[in-house]
PDB file of C-alpha atoms in Angstrom:
ATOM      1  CA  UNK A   1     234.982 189.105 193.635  1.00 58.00           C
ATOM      2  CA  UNK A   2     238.451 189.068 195.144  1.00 57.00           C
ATOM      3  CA  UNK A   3     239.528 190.333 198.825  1.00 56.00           C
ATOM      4  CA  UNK A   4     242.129 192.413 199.518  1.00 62.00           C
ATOM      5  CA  UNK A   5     243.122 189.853 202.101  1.00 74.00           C
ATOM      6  CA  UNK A   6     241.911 186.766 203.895  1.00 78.00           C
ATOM      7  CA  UNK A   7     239.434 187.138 205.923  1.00 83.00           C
ATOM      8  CA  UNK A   8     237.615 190.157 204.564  1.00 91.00           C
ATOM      9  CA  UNK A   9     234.680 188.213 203.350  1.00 89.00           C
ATOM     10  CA  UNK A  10     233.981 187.318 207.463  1.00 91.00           C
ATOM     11  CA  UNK A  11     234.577 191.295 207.866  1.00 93.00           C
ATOM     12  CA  UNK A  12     232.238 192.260 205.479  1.00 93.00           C
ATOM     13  CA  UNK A  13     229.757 189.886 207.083  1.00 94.00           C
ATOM     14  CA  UNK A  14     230.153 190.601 210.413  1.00 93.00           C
ATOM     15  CA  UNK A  15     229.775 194.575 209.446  1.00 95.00           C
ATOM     16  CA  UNK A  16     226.370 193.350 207.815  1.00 93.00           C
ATOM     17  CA  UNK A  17     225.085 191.552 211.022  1.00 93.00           C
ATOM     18  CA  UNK A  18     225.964 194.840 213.242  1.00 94.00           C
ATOM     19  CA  UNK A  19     224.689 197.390 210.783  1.00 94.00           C
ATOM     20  CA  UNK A  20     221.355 195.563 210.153  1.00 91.00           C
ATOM     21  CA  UNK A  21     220.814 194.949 214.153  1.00 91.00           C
ATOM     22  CA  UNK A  22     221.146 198.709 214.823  1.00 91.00           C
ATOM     23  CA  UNK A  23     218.855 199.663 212.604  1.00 90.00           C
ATOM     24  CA  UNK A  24     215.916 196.438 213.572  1.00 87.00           C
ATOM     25  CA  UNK A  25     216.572 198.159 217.334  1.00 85.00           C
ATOM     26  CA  UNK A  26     216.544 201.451 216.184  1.00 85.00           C
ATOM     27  CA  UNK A  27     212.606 200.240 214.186  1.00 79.00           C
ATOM     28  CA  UNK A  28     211.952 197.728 216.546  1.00 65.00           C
ATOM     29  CA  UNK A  29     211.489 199.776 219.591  1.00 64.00           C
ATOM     30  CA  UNK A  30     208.996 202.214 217.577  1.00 73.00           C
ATOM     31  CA  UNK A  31     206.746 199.333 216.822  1.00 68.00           C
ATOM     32  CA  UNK A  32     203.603 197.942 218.606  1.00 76.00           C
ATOM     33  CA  UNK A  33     204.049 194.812 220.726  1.00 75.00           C
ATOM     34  CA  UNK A  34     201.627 192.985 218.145  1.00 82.00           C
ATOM     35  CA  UNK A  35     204.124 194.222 215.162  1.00 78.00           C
ATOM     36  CA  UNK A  36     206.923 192.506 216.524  1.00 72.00           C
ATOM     37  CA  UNK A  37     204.772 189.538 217.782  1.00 80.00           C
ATOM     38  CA  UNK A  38     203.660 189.309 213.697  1.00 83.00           C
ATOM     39  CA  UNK A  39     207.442 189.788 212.584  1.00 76.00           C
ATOM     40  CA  UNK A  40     208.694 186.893 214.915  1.00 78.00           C
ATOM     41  CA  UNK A  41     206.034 184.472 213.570  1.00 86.00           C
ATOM     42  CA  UNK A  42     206.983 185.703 209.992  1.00 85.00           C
ATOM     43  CA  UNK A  43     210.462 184.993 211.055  1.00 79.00           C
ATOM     44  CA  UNK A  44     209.363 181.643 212.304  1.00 84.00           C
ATOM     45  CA  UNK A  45     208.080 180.211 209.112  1.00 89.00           C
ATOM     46  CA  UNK A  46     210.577 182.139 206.814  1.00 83.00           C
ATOM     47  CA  UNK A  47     213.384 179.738 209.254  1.00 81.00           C
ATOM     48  CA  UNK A  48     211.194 176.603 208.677  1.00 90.00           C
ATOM     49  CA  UNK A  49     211.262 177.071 204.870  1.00 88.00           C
ATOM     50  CA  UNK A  50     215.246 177.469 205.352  1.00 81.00           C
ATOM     51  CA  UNK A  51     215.840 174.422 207.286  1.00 87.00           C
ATOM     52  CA  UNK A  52     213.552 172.599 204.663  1.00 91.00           C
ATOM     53  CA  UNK A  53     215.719 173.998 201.853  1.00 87.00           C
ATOM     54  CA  UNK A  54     218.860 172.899 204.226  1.00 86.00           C
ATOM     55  CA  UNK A  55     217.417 169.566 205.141  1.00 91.00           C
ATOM     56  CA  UNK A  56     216.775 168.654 201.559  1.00 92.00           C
ATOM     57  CA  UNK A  57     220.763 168.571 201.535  1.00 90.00           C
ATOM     58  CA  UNK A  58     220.184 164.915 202.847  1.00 94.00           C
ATOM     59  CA  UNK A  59     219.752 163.824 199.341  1.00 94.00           C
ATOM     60  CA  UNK A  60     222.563 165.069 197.312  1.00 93.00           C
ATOM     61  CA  UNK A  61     224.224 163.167 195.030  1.00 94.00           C
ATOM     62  CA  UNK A  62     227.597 163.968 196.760  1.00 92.00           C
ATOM     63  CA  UNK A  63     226.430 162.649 200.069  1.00 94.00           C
ATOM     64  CA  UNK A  64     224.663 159.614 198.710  1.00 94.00           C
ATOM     65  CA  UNK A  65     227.310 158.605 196.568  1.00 93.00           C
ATOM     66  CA  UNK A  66     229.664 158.424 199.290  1.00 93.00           C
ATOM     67  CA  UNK A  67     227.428 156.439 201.653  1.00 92.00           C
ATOM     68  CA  UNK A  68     224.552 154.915 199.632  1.00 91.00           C
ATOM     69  CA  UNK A  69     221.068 155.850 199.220  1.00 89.00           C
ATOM     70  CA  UNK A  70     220.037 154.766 203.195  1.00 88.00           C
ATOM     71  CA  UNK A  71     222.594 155.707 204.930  1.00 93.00           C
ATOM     72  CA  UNK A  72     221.944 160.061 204.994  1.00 95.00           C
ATOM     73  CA  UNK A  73     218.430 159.573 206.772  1.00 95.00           C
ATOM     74  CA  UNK A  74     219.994 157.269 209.145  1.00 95.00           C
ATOM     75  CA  UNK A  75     223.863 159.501 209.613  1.00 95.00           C
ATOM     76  CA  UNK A  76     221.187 162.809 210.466  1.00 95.00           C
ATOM     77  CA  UNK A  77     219.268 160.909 212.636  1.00 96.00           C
ATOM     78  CA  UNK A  78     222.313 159.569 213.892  1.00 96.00           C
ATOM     79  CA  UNK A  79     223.726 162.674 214.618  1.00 96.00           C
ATOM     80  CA  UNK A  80     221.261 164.739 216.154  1.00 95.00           C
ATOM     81  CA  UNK A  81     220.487 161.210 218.783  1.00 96.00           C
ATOM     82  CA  UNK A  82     224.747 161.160 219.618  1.00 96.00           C
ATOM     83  CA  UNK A  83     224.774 165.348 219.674  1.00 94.00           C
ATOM     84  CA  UNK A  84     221.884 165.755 221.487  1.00 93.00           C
ATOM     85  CA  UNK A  85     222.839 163.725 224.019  1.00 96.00           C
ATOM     86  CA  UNK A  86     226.271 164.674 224.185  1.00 94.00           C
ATOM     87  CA  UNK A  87     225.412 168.368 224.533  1.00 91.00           C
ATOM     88  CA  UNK A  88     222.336 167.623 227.215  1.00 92.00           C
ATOM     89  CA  UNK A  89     224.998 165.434 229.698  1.00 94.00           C
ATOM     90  CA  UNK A  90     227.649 169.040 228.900  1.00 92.00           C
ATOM     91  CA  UNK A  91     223.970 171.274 229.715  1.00 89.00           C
ATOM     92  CA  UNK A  92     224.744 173.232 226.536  1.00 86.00           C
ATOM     93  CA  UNK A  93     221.242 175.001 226.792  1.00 82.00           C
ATOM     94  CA  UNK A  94     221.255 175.735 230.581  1.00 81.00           C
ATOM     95  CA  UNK A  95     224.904 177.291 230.144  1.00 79.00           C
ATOM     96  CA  UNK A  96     223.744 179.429 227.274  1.00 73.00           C
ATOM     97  CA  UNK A  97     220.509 180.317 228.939  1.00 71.00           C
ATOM     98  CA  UNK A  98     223.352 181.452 232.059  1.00 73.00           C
ATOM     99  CA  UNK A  99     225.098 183.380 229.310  1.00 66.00           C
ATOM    100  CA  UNK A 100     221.752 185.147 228.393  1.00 60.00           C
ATOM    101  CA  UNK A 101     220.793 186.021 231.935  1.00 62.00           C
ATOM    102  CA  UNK A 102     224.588 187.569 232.570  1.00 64.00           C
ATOM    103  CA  UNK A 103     224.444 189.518 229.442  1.00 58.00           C
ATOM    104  CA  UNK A 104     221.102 190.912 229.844  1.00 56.00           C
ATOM    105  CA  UNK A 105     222.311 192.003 233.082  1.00 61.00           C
ATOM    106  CA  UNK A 106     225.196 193.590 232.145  1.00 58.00           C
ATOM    107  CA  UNK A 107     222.905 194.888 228.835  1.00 53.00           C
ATOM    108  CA  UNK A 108     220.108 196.585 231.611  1.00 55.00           C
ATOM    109  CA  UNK A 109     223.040 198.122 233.818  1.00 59.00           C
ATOM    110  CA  UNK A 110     224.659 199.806 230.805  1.00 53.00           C
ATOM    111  CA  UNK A 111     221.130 201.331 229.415  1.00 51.00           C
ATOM    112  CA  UNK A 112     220.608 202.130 233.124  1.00 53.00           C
ATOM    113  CA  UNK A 113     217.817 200.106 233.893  1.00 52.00           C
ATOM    114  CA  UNK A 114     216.750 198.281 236.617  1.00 50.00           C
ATOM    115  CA  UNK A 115     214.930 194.954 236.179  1.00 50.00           C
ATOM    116  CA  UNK A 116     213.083 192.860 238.790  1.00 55.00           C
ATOM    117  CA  UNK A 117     212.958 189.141 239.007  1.00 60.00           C
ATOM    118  CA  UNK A 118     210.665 188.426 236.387  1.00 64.00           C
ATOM    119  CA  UNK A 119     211.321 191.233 233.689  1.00 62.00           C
ATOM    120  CA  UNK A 120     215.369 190.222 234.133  1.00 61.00           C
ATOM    121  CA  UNK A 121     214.246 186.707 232.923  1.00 66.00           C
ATOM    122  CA  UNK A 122     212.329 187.886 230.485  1.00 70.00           C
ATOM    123  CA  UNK A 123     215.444 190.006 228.763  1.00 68.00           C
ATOM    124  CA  UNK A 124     217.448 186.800 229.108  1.00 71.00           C
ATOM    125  CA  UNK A 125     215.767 184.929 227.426  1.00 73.00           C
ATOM    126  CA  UNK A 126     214.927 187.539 224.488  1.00 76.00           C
ATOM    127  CA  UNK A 127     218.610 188.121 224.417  1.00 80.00           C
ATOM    128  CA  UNK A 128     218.878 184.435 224.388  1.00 78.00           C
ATOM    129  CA  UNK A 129     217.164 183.515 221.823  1.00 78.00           C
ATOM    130  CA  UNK A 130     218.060 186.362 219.650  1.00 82.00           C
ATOM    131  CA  UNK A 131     221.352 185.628 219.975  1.00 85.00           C
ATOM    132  CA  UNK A 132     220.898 181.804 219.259  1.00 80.00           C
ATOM    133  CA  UNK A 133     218.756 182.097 216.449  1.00 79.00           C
ATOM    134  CA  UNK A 134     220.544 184.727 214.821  1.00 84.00           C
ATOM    135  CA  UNK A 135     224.304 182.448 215.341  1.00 85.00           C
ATOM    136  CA  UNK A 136     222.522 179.454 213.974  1.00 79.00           C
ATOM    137  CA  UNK A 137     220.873 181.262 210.476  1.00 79.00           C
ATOM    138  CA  UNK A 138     224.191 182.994 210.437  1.00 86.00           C
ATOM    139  CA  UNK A 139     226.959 179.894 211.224  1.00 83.00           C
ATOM    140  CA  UNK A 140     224.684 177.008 209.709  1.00 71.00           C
ATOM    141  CA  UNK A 141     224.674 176.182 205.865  1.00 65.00           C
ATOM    142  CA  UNK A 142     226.617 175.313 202.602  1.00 65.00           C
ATOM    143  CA  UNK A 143     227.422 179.241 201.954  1.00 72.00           C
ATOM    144  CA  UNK A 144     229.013 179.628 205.536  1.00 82.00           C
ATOM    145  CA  UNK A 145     231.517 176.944 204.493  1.00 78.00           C
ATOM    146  CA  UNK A 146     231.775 177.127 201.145  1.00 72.00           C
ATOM    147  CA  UNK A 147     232.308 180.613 201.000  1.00 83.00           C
ATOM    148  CA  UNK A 148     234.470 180.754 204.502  1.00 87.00           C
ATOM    149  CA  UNK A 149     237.234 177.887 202.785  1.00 79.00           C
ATOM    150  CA  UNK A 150     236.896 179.780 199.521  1.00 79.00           C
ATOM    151  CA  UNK A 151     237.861 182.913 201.406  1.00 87.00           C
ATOM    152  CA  UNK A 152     240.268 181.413 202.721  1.00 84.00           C
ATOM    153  CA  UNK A 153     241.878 179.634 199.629  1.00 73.00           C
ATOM    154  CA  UNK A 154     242.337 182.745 197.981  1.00 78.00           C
ATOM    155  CA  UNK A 155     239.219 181.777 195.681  1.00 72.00           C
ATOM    156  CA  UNK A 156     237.342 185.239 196.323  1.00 81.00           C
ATOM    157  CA  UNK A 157     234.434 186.495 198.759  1.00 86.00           C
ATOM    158  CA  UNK A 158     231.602 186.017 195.856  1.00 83.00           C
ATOM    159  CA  UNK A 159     229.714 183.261 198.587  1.00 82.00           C
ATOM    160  CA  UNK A 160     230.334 185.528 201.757  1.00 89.00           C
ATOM    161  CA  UNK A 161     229.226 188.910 199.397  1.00 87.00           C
ATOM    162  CA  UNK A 162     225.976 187.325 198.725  1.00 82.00           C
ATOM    163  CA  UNK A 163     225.727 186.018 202.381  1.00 87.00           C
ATOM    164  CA  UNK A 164     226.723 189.268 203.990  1.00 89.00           C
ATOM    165  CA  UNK A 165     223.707 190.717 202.072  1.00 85.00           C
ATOM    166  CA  UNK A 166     221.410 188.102 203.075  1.00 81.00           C
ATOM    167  CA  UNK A 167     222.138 188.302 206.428  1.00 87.00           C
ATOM    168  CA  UNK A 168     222.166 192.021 207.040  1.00 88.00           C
ATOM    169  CA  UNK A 169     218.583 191.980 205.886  1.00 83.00           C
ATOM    170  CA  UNK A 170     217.645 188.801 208.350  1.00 83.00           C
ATOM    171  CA  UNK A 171     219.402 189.896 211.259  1.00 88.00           C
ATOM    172  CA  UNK A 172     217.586 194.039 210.220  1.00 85.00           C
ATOM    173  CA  UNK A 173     214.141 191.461 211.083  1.00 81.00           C
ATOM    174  CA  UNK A 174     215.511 189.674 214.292  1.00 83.00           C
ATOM    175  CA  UNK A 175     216.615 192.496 215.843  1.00 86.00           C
ATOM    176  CA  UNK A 176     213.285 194.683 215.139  1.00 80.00           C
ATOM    177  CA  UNK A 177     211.993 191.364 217.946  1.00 78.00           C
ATOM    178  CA  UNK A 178     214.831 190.232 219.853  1.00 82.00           C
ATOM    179  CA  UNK A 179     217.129 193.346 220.587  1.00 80.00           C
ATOM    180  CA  UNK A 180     221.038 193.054 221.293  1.00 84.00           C
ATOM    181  CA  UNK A 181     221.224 189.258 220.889  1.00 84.00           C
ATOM    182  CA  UNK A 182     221.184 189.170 217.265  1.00 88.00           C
ATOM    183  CA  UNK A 183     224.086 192.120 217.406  1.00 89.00           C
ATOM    184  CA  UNK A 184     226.140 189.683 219.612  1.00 87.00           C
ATOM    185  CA  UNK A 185     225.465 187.445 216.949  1.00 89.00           C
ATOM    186  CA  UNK A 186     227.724 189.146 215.252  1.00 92.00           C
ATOM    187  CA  UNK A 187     230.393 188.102 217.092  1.00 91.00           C
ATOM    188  CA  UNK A 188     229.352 184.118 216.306  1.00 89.00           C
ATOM    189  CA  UNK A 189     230.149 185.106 212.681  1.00 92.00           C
ATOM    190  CA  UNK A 190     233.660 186.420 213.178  1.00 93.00           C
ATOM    191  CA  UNK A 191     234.708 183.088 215.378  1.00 93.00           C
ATOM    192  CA  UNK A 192     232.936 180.222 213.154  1.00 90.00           C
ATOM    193  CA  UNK A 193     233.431 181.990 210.080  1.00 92.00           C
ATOM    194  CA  UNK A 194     237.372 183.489 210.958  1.00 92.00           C
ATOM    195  CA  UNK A 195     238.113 179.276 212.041  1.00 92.00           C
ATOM    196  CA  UNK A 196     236.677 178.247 209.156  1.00 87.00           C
ATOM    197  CA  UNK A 197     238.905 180.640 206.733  1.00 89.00           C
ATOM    198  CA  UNK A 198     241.589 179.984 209.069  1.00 89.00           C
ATOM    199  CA  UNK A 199     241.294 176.156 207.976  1.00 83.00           C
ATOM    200  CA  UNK A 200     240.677 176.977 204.275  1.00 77.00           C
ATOM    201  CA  UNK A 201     244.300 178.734 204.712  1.00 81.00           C
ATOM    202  CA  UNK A 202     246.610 176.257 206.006  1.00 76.00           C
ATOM    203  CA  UNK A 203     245.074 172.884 204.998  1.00 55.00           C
ATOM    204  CA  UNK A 204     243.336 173.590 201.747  1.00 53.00           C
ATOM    205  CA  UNK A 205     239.946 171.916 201.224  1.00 57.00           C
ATOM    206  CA  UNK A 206     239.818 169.840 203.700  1.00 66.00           C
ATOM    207  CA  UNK A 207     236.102 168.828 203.954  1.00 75.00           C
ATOM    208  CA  UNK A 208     234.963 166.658 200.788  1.00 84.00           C
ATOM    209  CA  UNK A 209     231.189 167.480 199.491  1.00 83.00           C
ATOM    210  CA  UNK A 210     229.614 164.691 201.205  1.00 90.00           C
ATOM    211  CA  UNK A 211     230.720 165.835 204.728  1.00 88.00           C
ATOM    212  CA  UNK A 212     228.998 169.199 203.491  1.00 84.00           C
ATOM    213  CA  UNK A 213     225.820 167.772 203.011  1.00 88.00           C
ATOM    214  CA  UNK A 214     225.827 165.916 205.740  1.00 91.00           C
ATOM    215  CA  UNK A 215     226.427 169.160 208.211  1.00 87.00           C
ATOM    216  CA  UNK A 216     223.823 171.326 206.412  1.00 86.00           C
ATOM    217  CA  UNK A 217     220.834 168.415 206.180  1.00 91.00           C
ATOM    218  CA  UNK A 218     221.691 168.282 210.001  1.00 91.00           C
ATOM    219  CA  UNK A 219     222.079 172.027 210.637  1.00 86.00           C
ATOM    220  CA  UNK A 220     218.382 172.159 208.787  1.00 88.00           C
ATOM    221  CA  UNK A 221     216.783 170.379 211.378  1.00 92.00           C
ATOM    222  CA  UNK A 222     218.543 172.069 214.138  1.00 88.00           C
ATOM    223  CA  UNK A 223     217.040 175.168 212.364  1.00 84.00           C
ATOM    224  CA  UNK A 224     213.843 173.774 212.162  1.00 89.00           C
ATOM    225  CA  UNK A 225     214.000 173.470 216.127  1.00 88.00           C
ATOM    226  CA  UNK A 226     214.630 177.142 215.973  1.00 83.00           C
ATOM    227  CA  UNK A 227     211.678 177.625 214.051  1.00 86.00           C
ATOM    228  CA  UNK A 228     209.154 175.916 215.998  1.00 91.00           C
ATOM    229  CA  UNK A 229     210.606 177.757 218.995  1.00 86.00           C
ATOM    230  CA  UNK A 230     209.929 180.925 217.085  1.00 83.00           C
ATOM    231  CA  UNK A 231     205.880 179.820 216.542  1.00 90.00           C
ATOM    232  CA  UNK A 232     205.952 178.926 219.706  1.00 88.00           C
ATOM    233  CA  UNK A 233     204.815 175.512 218.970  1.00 92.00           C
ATOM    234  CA  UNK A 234     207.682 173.696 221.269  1.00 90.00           C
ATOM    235  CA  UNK A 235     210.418 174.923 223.175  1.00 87.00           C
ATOM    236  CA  UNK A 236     213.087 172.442 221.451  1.00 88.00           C
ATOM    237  CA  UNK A 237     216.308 172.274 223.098  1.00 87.00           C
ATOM    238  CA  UNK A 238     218.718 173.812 220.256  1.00 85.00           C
ATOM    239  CA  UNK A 239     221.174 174.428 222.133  1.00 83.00           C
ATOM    240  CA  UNK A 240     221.736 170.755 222.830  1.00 88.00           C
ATOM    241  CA  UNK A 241     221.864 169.879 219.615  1.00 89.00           C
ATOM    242  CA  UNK A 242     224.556 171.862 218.611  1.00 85.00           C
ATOM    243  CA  UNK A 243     227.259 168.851 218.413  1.00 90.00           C
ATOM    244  CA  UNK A 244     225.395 167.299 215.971  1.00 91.00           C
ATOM    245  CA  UNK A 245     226.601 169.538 213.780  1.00 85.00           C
ATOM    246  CA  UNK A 246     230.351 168.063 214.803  1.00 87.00           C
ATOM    247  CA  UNK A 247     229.100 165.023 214.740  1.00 94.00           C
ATOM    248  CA  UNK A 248     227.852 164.674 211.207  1.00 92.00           C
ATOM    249  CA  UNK A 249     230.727 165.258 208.898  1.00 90.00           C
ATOM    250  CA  UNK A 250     232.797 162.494 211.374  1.00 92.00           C
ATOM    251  CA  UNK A 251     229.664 160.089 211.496  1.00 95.00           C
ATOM    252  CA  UNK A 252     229.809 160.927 207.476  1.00 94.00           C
ATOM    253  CA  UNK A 253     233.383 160.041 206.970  1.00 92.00           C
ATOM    254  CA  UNK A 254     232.988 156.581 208.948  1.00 94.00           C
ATOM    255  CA  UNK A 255     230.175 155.309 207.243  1.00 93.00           C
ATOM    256  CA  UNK A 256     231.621 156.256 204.086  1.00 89.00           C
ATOM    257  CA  UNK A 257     234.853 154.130 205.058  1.00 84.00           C
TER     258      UNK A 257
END
């Protein structure tokens, strides 16, 4: 499948996102508390069984070719020890959870509601972890770069078709529990994607296979934080963790050196 231009894949996924997040509101406020309590834990394991399938990227051949069979075990673990630190000293988390709490303000004021103390936290921290779930299924994994540097390479929008599909019905479930955080979500998609095709444009393929693997067998455990958080089993720190994912491919290309 060819686009008409670069670009349109991300368009066409970011539609996806928006249309499916109306629609889990538009359900998701007709169902029983214990309905959306059961579609959250559904949601939970469905994301551990993705960041398994993600993870399992620590053993391709690409990635162990480049750095031998003991170094991808040791690069993720690397990588999620330097990124999580890195992003707990920059208080990635507390900032987002600050972004959550001004947007469900802002959310509550335009619906015309007023929220005390406790229910205000509450709606941050829905919108909060919609929206941070939702960006990390949506931004995290071999067919967001693959198919964003394709897109932008003039190679077609087959990988972002099948994506956009994907996640129209995933973000259709979030929404049903978390509300308007998965639709901002849709916003993640046009920046990480539109950089990404922006790369694929004016420097070509510029991350080798091995770097790939690396980011999505790191991204899988990040997602498996996500998961647990879902269950709530543990309230993991994702947000911290996020420059592991920047961290991997560079880790990656040293060790490989």
């Amino acid at each position: 499948m060819t686009g008409g231009f670069p670009g349109v894949g991300t368009l066409l996924n970011a539609a996806a996102v928006v249309v499916g997040s109306l629609l889990g509101m538009l359900i998701g406020n007709r169902l029983p508390e214990r309905t959306r309590d059961l579609v959250t834990d559904c949601l939970g394991l469905v994301t551990l069984m993705m960041a398994a399938l993600s993870a399992a990227a620590v053993v391709d051949p690409a990635l162990t070719t480049a750095v031998g069979t003991g170094a991808p075990v040791l690069i993720v673990l690397g990588s999620l020890l330097i990124g999580g630190i890195a992003g707990s000293m920059l208080r990635i988390e507390s900032r987002l959870e600050s972004l959550g709490d001004a947007a469900a303000r802002w959310s509550a004021r335009r619906r015309g509601r007023a929220l005390d103390g406790a229910a205000e936290q509450v709606e941050a921290d829905r919108f909060t972890q919609g929206w941070l779930t939702a960006t990390l299924l949506f931004c995290v994994g071999p067919l967001t770069i693959l198919g964003s540097l394709d897109d932008g390479l003039g190679r077609g929008i087959d990988k972002l078709a099948v994506k956009s599909v994907l996640d129209g019905f995933a973000s259709m479930a979030f929404a049903a529990s978390f509300g308007i955080g998965v639709l901002a979500a849709a916003a993640s998609v046009l920046v990480v994607q539109g950089a990404l095709t922006l790369v694929g444009m004016l420097l070509g393929a510029v991350m080798p296979a091995a770097q790939i693997a690396a980011l999505t067998a790191t991204g899988g455990l990040v997602l498996a934080g996500i998961g647990l958080r879902l269950l709530k089993i543990r309230q993991v720190p994702v947000g911290d963790m996020l420059p592991a994912l920047i961290v991997a491919p560079i880790l990656t290309s040293l060790v490989a050196r």
